[in-house]
Coordinates of C-alpha atoms in Angstrom, one line a residue:
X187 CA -54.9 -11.8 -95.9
X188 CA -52.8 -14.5 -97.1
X189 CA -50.9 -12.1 -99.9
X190 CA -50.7 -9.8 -97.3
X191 CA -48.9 -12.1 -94.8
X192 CA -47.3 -13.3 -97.6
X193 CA -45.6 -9.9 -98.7
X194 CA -44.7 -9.4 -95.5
X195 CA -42.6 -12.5 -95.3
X196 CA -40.7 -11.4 -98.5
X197 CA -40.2 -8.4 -97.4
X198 CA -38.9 -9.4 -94.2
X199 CA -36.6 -11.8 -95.8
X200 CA -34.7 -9.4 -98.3
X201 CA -34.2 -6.6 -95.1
X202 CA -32.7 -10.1 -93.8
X203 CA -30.2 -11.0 -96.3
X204 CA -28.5 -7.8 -95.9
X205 CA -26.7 -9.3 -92.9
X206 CA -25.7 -12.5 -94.5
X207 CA -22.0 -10.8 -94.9
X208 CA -21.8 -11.6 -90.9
X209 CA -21.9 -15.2 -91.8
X210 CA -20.3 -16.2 -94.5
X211 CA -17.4 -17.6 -95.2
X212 CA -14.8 -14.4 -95.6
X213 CA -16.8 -12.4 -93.6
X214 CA -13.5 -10.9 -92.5
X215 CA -12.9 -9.8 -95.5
X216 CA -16.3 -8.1 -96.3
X217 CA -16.2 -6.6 -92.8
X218 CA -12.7 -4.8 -93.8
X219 CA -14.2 -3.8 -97.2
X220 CA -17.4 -2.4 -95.4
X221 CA -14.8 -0.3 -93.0
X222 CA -13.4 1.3 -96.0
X223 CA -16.6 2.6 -97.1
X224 CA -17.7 3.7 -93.9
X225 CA -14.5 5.6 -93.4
X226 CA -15.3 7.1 -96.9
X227 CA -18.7 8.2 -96.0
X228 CA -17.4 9.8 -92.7
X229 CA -15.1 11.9 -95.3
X230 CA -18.2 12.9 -97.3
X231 CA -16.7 10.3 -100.0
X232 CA -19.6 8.6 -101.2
X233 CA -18.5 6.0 -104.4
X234 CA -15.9 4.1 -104.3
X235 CA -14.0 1.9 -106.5
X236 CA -12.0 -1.4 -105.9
X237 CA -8.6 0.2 -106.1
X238 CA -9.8 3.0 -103.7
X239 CA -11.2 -0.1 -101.5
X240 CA -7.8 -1.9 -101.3
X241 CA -5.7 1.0 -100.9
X242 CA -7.6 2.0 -97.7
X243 CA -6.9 -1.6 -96.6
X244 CA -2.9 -1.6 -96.9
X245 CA -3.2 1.7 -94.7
X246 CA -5.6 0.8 -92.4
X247 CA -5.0 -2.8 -91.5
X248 CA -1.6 -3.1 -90.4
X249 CA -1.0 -6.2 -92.2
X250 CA -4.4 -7.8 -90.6
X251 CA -6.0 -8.3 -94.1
X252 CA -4.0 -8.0 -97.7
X253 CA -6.6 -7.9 -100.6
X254 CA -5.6 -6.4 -104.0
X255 CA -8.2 -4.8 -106.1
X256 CA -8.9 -7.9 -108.3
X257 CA -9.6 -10.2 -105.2
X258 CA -12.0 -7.1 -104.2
X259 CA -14.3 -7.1 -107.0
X260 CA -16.5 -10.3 -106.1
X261 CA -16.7 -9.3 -102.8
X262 CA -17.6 -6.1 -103.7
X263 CA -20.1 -7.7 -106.2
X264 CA -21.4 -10.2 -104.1
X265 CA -22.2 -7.1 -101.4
X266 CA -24.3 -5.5 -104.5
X267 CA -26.5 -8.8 -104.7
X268 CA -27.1 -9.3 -101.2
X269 CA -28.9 -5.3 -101.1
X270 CA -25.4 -4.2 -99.0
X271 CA -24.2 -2.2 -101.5
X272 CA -25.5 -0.1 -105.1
X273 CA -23.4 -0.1 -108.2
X274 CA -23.1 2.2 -110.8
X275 CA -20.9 3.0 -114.1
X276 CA -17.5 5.2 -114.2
X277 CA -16.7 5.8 -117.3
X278 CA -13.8 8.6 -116.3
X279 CA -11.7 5.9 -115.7
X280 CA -11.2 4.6 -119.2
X281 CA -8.1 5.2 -120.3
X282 CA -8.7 3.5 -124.2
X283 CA -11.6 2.3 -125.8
X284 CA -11.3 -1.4 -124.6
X285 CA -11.4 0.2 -120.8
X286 CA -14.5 2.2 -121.4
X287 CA -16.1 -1.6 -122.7
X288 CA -15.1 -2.9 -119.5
X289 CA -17.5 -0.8 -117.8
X290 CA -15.7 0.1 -114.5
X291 CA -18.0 -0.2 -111.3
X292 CA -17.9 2.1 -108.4
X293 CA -19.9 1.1 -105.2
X294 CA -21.6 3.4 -102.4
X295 CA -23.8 2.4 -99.2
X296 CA -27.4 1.5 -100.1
X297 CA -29.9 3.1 -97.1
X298 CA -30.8 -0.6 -96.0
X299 CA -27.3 -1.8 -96.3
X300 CA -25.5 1.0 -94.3
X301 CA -27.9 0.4 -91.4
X302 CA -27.8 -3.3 -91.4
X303 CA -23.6 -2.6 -91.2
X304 CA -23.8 -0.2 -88.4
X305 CA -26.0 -2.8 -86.2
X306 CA -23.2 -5.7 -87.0
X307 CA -20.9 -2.8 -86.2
X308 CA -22.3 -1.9 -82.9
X309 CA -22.8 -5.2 -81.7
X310 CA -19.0 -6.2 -82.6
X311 CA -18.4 -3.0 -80.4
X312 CA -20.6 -2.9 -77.5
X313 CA -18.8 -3.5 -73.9
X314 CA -21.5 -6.2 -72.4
X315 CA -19.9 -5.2 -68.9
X316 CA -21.0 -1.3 -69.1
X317 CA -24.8 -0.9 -67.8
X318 CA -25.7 1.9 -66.3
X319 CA -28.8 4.2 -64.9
X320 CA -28.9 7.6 -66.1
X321 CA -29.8 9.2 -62.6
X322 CA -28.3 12.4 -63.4
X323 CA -30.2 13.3 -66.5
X324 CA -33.1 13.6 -64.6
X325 CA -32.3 17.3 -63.7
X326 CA -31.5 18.0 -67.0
X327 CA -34.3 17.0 -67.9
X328 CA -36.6 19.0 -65.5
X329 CA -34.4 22.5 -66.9
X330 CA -35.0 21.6 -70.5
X331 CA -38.6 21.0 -69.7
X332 CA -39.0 24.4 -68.0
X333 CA -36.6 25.6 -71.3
X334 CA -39.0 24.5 -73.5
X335 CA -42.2 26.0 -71.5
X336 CA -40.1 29.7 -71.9
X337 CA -39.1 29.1 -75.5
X338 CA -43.1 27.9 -76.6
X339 CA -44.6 31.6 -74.7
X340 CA -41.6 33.5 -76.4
X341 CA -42.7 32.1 -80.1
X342 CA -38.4 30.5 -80.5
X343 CA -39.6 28.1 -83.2
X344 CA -35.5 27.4 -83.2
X345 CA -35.2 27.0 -79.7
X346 CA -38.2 24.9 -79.5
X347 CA -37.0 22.6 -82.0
X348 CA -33.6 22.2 -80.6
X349 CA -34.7 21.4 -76.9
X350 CA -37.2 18.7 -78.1
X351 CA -34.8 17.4 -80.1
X352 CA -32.6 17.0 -76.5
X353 CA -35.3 16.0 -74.5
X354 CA -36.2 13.1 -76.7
X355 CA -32.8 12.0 -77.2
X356 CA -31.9 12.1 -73.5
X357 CA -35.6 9.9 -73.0
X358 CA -34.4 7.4 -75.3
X359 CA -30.7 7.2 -74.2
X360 CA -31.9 6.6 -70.5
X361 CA -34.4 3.9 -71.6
X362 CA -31.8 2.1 -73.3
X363 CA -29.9 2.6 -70.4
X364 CA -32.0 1.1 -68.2
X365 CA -33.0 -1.7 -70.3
X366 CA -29.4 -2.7 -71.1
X367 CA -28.8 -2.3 -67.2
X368 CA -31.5 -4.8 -66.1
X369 CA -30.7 -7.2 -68.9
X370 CA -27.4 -7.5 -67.4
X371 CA -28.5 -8.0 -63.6
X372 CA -30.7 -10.7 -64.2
X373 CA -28.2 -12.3 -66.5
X374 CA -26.0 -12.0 -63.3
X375 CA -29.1 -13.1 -61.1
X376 CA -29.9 -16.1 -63.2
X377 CA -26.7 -17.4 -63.9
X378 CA -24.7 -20.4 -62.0
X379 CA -21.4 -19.2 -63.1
X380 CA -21.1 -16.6 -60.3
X381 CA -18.8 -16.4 -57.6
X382 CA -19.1 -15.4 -54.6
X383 CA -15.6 -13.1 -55.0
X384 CA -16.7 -11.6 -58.3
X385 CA -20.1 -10.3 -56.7
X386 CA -18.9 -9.2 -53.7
X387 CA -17.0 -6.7 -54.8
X388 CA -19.4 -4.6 -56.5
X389 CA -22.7 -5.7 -54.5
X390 CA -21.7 -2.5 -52.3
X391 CA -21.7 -0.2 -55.5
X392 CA -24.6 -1.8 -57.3
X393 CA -27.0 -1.8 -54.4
X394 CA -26.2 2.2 -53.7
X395 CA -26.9 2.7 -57.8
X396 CA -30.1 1.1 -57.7
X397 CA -30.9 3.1 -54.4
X398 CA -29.8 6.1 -55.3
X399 CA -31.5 6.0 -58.9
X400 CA -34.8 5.2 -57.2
X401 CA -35.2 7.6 -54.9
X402 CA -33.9 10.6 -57.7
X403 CA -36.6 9.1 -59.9
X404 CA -39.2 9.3 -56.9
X405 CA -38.0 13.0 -56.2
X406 CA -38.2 14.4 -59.8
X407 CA -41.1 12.2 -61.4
X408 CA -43.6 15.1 -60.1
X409 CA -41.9 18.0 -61.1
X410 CA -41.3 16.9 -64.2
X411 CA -45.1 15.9 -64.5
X412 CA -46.0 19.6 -63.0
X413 CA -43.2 21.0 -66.3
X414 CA -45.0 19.4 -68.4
X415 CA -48.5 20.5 -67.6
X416 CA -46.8 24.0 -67.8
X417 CA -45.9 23.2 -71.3
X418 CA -48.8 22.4 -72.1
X419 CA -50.8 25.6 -71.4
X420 CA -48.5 27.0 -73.2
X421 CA -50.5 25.1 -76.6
X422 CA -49.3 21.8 -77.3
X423 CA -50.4 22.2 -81.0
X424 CA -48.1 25.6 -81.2
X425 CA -45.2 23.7 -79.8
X426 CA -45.8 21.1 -82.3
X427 CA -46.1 23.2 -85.5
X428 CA -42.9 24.9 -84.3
X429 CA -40.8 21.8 -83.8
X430 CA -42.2 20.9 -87.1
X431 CA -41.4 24.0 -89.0
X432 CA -37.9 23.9 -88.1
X433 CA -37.1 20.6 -89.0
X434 CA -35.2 19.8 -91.2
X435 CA -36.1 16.5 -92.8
X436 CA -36.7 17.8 -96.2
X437 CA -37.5 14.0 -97.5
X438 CA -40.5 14.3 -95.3
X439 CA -43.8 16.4 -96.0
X440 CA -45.0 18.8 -93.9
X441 CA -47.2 16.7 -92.3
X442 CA -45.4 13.6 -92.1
X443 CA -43.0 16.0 -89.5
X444 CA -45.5 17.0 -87.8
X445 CA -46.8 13.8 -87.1
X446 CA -43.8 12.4 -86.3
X447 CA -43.0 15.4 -83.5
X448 CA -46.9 14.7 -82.2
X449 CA -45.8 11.0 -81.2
X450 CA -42.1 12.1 -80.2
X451 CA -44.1 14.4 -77.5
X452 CA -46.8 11.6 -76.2
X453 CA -44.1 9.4 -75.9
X454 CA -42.5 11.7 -73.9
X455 CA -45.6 12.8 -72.2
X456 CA -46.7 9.0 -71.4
X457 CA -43.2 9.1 -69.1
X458 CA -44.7 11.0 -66.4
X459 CA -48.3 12.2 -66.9
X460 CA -50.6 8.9 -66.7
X461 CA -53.7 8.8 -69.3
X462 CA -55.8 8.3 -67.2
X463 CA -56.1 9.1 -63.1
X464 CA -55.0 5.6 -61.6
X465 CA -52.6 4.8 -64.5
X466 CA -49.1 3.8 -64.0
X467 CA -46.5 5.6 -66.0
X468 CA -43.6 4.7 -67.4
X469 CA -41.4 6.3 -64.4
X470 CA -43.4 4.4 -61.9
X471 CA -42.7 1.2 -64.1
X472 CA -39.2 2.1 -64.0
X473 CA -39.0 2.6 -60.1
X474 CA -41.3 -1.0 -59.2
X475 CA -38.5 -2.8 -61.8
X476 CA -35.7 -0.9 -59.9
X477 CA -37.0 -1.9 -56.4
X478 CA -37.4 -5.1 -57.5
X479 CA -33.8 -5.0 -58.8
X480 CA -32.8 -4.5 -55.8
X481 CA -34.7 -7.4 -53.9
X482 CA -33.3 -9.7 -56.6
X483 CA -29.8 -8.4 -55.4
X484 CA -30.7 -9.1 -52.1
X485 CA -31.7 -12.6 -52.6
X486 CA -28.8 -13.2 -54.7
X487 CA -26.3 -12.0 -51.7
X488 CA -28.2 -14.0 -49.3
X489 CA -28.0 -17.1 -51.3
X490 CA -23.8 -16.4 -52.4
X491 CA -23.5 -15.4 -48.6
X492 CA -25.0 -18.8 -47.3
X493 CA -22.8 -20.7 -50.2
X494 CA -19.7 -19.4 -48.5
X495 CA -21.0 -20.0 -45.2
X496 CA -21.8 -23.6 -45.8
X497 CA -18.7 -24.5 -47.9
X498 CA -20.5 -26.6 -50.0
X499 CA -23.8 -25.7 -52.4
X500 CA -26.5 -28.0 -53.9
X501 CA -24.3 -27.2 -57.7
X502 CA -21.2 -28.2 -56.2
X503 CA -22.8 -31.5 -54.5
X504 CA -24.5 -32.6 -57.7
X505 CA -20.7 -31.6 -59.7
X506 CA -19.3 -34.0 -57.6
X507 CA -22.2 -36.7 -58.2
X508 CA -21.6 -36.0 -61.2
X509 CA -18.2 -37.0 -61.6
X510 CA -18.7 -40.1 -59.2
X511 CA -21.3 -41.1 -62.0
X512 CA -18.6 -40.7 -64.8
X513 CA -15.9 -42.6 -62.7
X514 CA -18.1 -45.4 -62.5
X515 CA -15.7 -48.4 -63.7
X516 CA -19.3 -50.3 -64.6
X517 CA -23.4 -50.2 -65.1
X518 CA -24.0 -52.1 -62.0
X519 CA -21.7 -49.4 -60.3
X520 CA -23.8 -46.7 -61.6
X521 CA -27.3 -48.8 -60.7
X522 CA -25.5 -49.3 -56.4
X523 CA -24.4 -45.9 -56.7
X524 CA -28.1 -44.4 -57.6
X525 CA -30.1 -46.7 -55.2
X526 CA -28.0 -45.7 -52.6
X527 CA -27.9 -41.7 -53.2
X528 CA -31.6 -41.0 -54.3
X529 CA -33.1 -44.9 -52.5
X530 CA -35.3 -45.2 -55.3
X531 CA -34.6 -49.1 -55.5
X532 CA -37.3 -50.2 -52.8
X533 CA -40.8 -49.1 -52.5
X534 CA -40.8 -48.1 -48.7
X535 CA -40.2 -44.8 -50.3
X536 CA -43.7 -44.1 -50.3
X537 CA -43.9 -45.5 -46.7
X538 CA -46.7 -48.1 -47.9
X539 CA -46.8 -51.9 -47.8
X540 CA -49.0 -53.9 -50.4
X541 CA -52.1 -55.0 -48.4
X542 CA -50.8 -58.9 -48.9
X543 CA -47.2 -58.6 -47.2
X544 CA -46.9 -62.5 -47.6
X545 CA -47.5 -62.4 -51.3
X546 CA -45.6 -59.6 -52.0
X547 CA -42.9 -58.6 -48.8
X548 CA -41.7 -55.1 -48.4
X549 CA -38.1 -55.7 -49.1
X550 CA -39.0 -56.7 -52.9
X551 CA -38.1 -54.1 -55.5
X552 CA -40.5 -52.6 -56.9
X553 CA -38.7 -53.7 -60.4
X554 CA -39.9 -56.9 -59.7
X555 CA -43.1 -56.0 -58.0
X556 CA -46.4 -55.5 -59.3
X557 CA -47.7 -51.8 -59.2
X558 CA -49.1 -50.7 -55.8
X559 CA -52.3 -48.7 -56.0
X560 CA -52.0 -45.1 -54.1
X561 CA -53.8 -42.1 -53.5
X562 CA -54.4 -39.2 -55.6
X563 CA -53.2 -37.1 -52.9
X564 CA -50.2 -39.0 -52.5
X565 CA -49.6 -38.9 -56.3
X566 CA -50.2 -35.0 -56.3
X567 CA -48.4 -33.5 -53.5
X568 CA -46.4 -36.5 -51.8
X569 CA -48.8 -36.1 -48.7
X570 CA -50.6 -39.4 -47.7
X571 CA -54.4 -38.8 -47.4
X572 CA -56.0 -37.8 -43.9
X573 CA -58.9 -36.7 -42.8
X574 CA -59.0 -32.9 -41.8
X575 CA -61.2 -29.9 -41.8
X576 CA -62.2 -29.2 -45.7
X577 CA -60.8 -26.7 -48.1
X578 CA -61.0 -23.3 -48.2
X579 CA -63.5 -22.5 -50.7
X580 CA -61.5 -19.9 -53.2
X581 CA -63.8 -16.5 -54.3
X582 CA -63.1 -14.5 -57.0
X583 CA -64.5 -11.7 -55.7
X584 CA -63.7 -9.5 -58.6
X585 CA -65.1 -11.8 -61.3
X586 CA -68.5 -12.0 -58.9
X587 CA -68.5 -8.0 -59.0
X588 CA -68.1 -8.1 -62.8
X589 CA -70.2 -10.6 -63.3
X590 CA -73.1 -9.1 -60.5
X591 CA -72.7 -5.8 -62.6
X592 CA -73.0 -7.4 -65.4
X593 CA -76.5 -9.1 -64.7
X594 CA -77.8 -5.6 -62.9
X595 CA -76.7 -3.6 -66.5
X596 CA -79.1 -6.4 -68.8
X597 CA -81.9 -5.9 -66.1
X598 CA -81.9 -2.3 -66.6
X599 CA -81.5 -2.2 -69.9
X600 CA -84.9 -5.0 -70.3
X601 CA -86.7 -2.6 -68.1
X602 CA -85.8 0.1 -69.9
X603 CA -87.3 -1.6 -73.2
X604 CA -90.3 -3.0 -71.4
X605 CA -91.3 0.8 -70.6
X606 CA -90.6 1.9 -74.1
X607 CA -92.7 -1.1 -75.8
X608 CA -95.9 -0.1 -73.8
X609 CA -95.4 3.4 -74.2
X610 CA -97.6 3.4 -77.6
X611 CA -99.4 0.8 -79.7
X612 CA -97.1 -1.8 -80.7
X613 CA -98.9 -2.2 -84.1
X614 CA -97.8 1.2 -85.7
X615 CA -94.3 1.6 -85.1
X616 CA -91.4 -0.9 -85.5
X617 CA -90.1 -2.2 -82.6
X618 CA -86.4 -1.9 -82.1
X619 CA -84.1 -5.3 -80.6
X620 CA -84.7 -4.7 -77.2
X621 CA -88.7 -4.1 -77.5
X622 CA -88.7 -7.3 -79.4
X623 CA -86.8 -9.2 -77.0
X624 CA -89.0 -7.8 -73.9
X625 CA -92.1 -9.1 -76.4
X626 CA -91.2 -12.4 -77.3
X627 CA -90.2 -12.9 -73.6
X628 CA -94.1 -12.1 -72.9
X629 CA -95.2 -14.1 -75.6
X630 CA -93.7 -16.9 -73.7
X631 CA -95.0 -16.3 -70.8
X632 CA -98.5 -15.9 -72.4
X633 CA -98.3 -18.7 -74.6
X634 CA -98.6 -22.1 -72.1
X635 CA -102.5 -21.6 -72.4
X636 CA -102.8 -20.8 -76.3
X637 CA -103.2 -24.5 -76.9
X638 CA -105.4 -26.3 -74.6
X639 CA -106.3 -30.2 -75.0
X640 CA -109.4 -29.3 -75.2
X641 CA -112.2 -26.2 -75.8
X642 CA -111.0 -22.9 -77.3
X643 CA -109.0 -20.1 -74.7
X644 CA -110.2 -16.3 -75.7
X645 CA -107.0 -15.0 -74.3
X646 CA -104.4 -14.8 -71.7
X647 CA -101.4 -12.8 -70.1
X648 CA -98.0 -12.6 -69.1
X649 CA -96.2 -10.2 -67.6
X650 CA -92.7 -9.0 -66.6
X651 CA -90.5 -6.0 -65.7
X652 CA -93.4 -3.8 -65.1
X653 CA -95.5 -4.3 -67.9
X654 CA -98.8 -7.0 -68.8
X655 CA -99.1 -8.6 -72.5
X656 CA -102.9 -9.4 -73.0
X657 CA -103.4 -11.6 -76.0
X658 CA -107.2 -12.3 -77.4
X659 CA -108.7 -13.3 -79.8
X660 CA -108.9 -11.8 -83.4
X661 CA -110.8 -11.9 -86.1
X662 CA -107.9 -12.1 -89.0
X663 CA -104.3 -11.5 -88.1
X664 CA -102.0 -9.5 -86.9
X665 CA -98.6 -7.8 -88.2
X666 CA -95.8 -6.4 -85.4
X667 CA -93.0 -5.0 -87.3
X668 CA -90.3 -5.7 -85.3
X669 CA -86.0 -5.3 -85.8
X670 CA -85.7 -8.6 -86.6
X671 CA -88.5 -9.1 -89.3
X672 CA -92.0 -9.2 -89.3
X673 CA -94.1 -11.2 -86.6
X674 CA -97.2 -13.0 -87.7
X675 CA -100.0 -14.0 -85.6
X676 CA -103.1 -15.7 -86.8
X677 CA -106.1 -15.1 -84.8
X678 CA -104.7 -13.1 -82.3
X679 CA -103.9 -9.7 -81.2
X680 CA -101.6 -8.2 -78.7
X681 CA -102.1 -5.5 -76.4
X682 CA -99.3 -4.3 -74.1
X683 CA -99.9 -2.1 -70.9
X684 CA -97.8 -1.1 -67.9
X685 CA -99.1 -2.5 -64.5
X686 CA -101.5 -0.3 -63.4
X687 CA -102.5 1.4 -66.3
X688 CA -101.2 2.8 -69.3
X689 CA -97.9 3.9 -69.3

């Protein structure tokens, strides 16, 4: 486990020095040299060399960065040790002998490396201010669906392929969608920076998306359930074989694709059929976090509404506090200007006296005074103790049903091995756990009269759920062969019937 966890952690830590380019110190610089090759590998151009590097650079950057091709060989160097980029030998460009020593490098991509760029890429990109729901994909999606149900009957292994390669990117578009949208409202919820100006003018907008978007989803979430039922009558297995055969990942095995197009369809089934009847699915999640979206919105322009109502808000009393604090040309000042805002100085806070006023007055701060004791109550909630009608008792009714069910399962399940245990003689089969937990619950029963103080006992009973153990007296003793082991008992033998007879 530990070599396990232990791998893991390495492995995690090499995919995370690929990104150490973003930090260090010329990052500039290796961003501009990671540009070229990008631009390269949009060309089809796939190595690269230094001078190839630098001359992209004087045409590209517009003066912003001036690196010769000496300056970019660490860089490019250092890119090769961090996993960024692999580097191979060129031996074409040796002009003499000492060149062709010299070993000139050319560079390319690694896998690893040209996604880790692309991620710092996109995030140096990305507009934080553009969030969106996808509302009109839906009906797309519902003709695509009904596409796909025509292609699968007709046998279009290409077609098939091609609209389940659209429906899965237009799934995952309008989750990303919607998760970059509601990361951006309740960063504009949560935040203290807003004003009421800045969300006023786009609460009108905002609220109508949200609406809008809700009640498309609430339209279209059962037909698109009903298309895909409809797909699947069609054979889901079919569809997927198709989709499969037509891909064209050729790095992958057959069955590697088609495993990969099985999840890409439950994910997109798990959208808007539920597993199981009751289940929510993920466009019901979608519509509860969009209405509650909305009711966030709503507080939000309630609470910016009463700020400019009021002229002044609890953020803007506590700024200027604040700043009184700061301005504060000494301690004692601060101290007078603290007892007097938040009257912390004397105890009549807590509307109390100490039961001696003569030995300790009320006007004495409580700095100087010794502790007063209080309530619990008082202590807990701020509310002096009175008498009053007693709490309400809280049930958990659900646990008590679980728990009730619970109890009602083990009592059918001990009557159910009571009848089985005196179904036949106990001594020539091997009891299973149940039997011998029904039997050693009879056994002590039975056994408070084995030992008497005095005189000998030839046998006694016990009995429960249904069925009577008799123990007597015996000769030698007796074997039970039992789930658990063996069961040994010296002088006495066991006999178990149902109530009223053999069962």
């Amino acid at each position: 486990m530990e070599e396990t966890q232990r791998a893991d952690f390495e492995f995690s830590d090499e995919r995370l020095r690929l990104f150490s380019f973003a930090t260090a110190e010329k990052r500039g610089d290796y961003l501009w040299v990671l540009r070229a090759f990008d631009s390269a590998r949009a060309a089809y151009v796939v190595l690269l060399h230094a001078d190839d590097v630098a001359e992209w650079i004087r045409r590209n950057s517009a003066g912003a960065a001036e690196l010769s091709g000496a300056e970019i060989g660490p860089l490019l160097d250092q890119l090769h040790q961090w996993g960024v980029l692999e580097r191979s030998y060129d031996g074409t460009r040796a002009a003499t002998l000492a060149e062709y020593r010299n070993r000139h490098y050319v560079y390319q991509f690694s896998q690893a490396g040209f996604q880790a760029y692309r991620a710092v890429a996109g995030v140096l990109a990305a507009r934080l201010d553009e969030a969106a729901l996808s509302r009109l994909v839906l009906p797309e999606l519902l003709a695509d669906l009904n596409a796909l149900a025509a292609a699968n009957t007709a046998g279009d292994a290409e077609r098939v392929y091609r609209t389940l390669r659209r429906l899965d990117a237009a799934l995952t578009d309008m989750a990303a969608r919607a998760a970059h949208f509601y990361l951006s409202l309740g960063d504009m919820v949560r935040t203290t920076e807003i004003t009421p100006e800045a969300f006023l003018v786009h609460k009108d907008a905002l609220l109508a998306h949200m609406r809008d978007f809700s009640m498309d989803l609430a339209r279209f979430a059962p037909r698109l359930a009903n298309a895909i039922g409809d797909i699947e009558e069609t054979g889901v297995d079919e569809l997927i074989e198709r989709a499969a055969g037509c891909d064209e990942r050729v790095l992958l095995s057959p069955q590697e694709r088609e495993a990969d197009w099985r999840a890409r369809w439950q994910g997109l089934r798990t959208w808007f059929v539920a597993a199981e009847p009751g289940d929510s699915t993920e466009a019901d999640r979608l519509r509860e976090a969009t209405m509650s979206a909305i009711a966030a919105v709503l507080s939000l322009l309630r609470r910016v509404t009463e700020t400019r109502r009021g002229g002044v808000s609890r953020e803007s009393a506590l700024r200027h506090l604040a700043g009184w604090f700061n301005a504060a040309p000494s301690t004692d000042s601060a101290h007078a200007l603290f007892d007097t805002v938040f009257g912390l100085g004397r105890p009549r806070h807590l509307s109390m006296e100490h039961p001696d006023a003569d030995l300790i007055p009320p006007g004495r701060s409580w700095w100087e005074a010794p502790p007063l004791e209080i309530s619990r109550t008082l202590a807990e909630t701020g509310r002096p103790p009175q008498a009053g009608a007693p709490a309400r008792i809280q049930r958990n009714d659900a646990s008590v049903r679980r728990l009730r069910e619970a109890q009602l399962g083990a009592q059918r399940a001990r009557a159910e091995a009571a009848k089985s245990l005196a179904s036949a003689n106990i001594y020539e089969r091997e009891l299973d756990d149940g039997e011998t937990e029904v039997l050693l619950r009879l056994l002590d029963a039975a056994s408070t009269a084995w030992v008497p103080v005095s005189g000998r006992v030839e046998g006694t009973t016990g009995s429960d759920n249904g069925v009577t153990l008799t123990v007597s007296s015996h000769p030698g003793s007796t074997v039970v062969r039992t789930s658990r082991g063996l069961l040994h008992l010296n002088g006495r033998k066991l006999d178990v019937r149902a109530k009223g007879g053999r069962a």
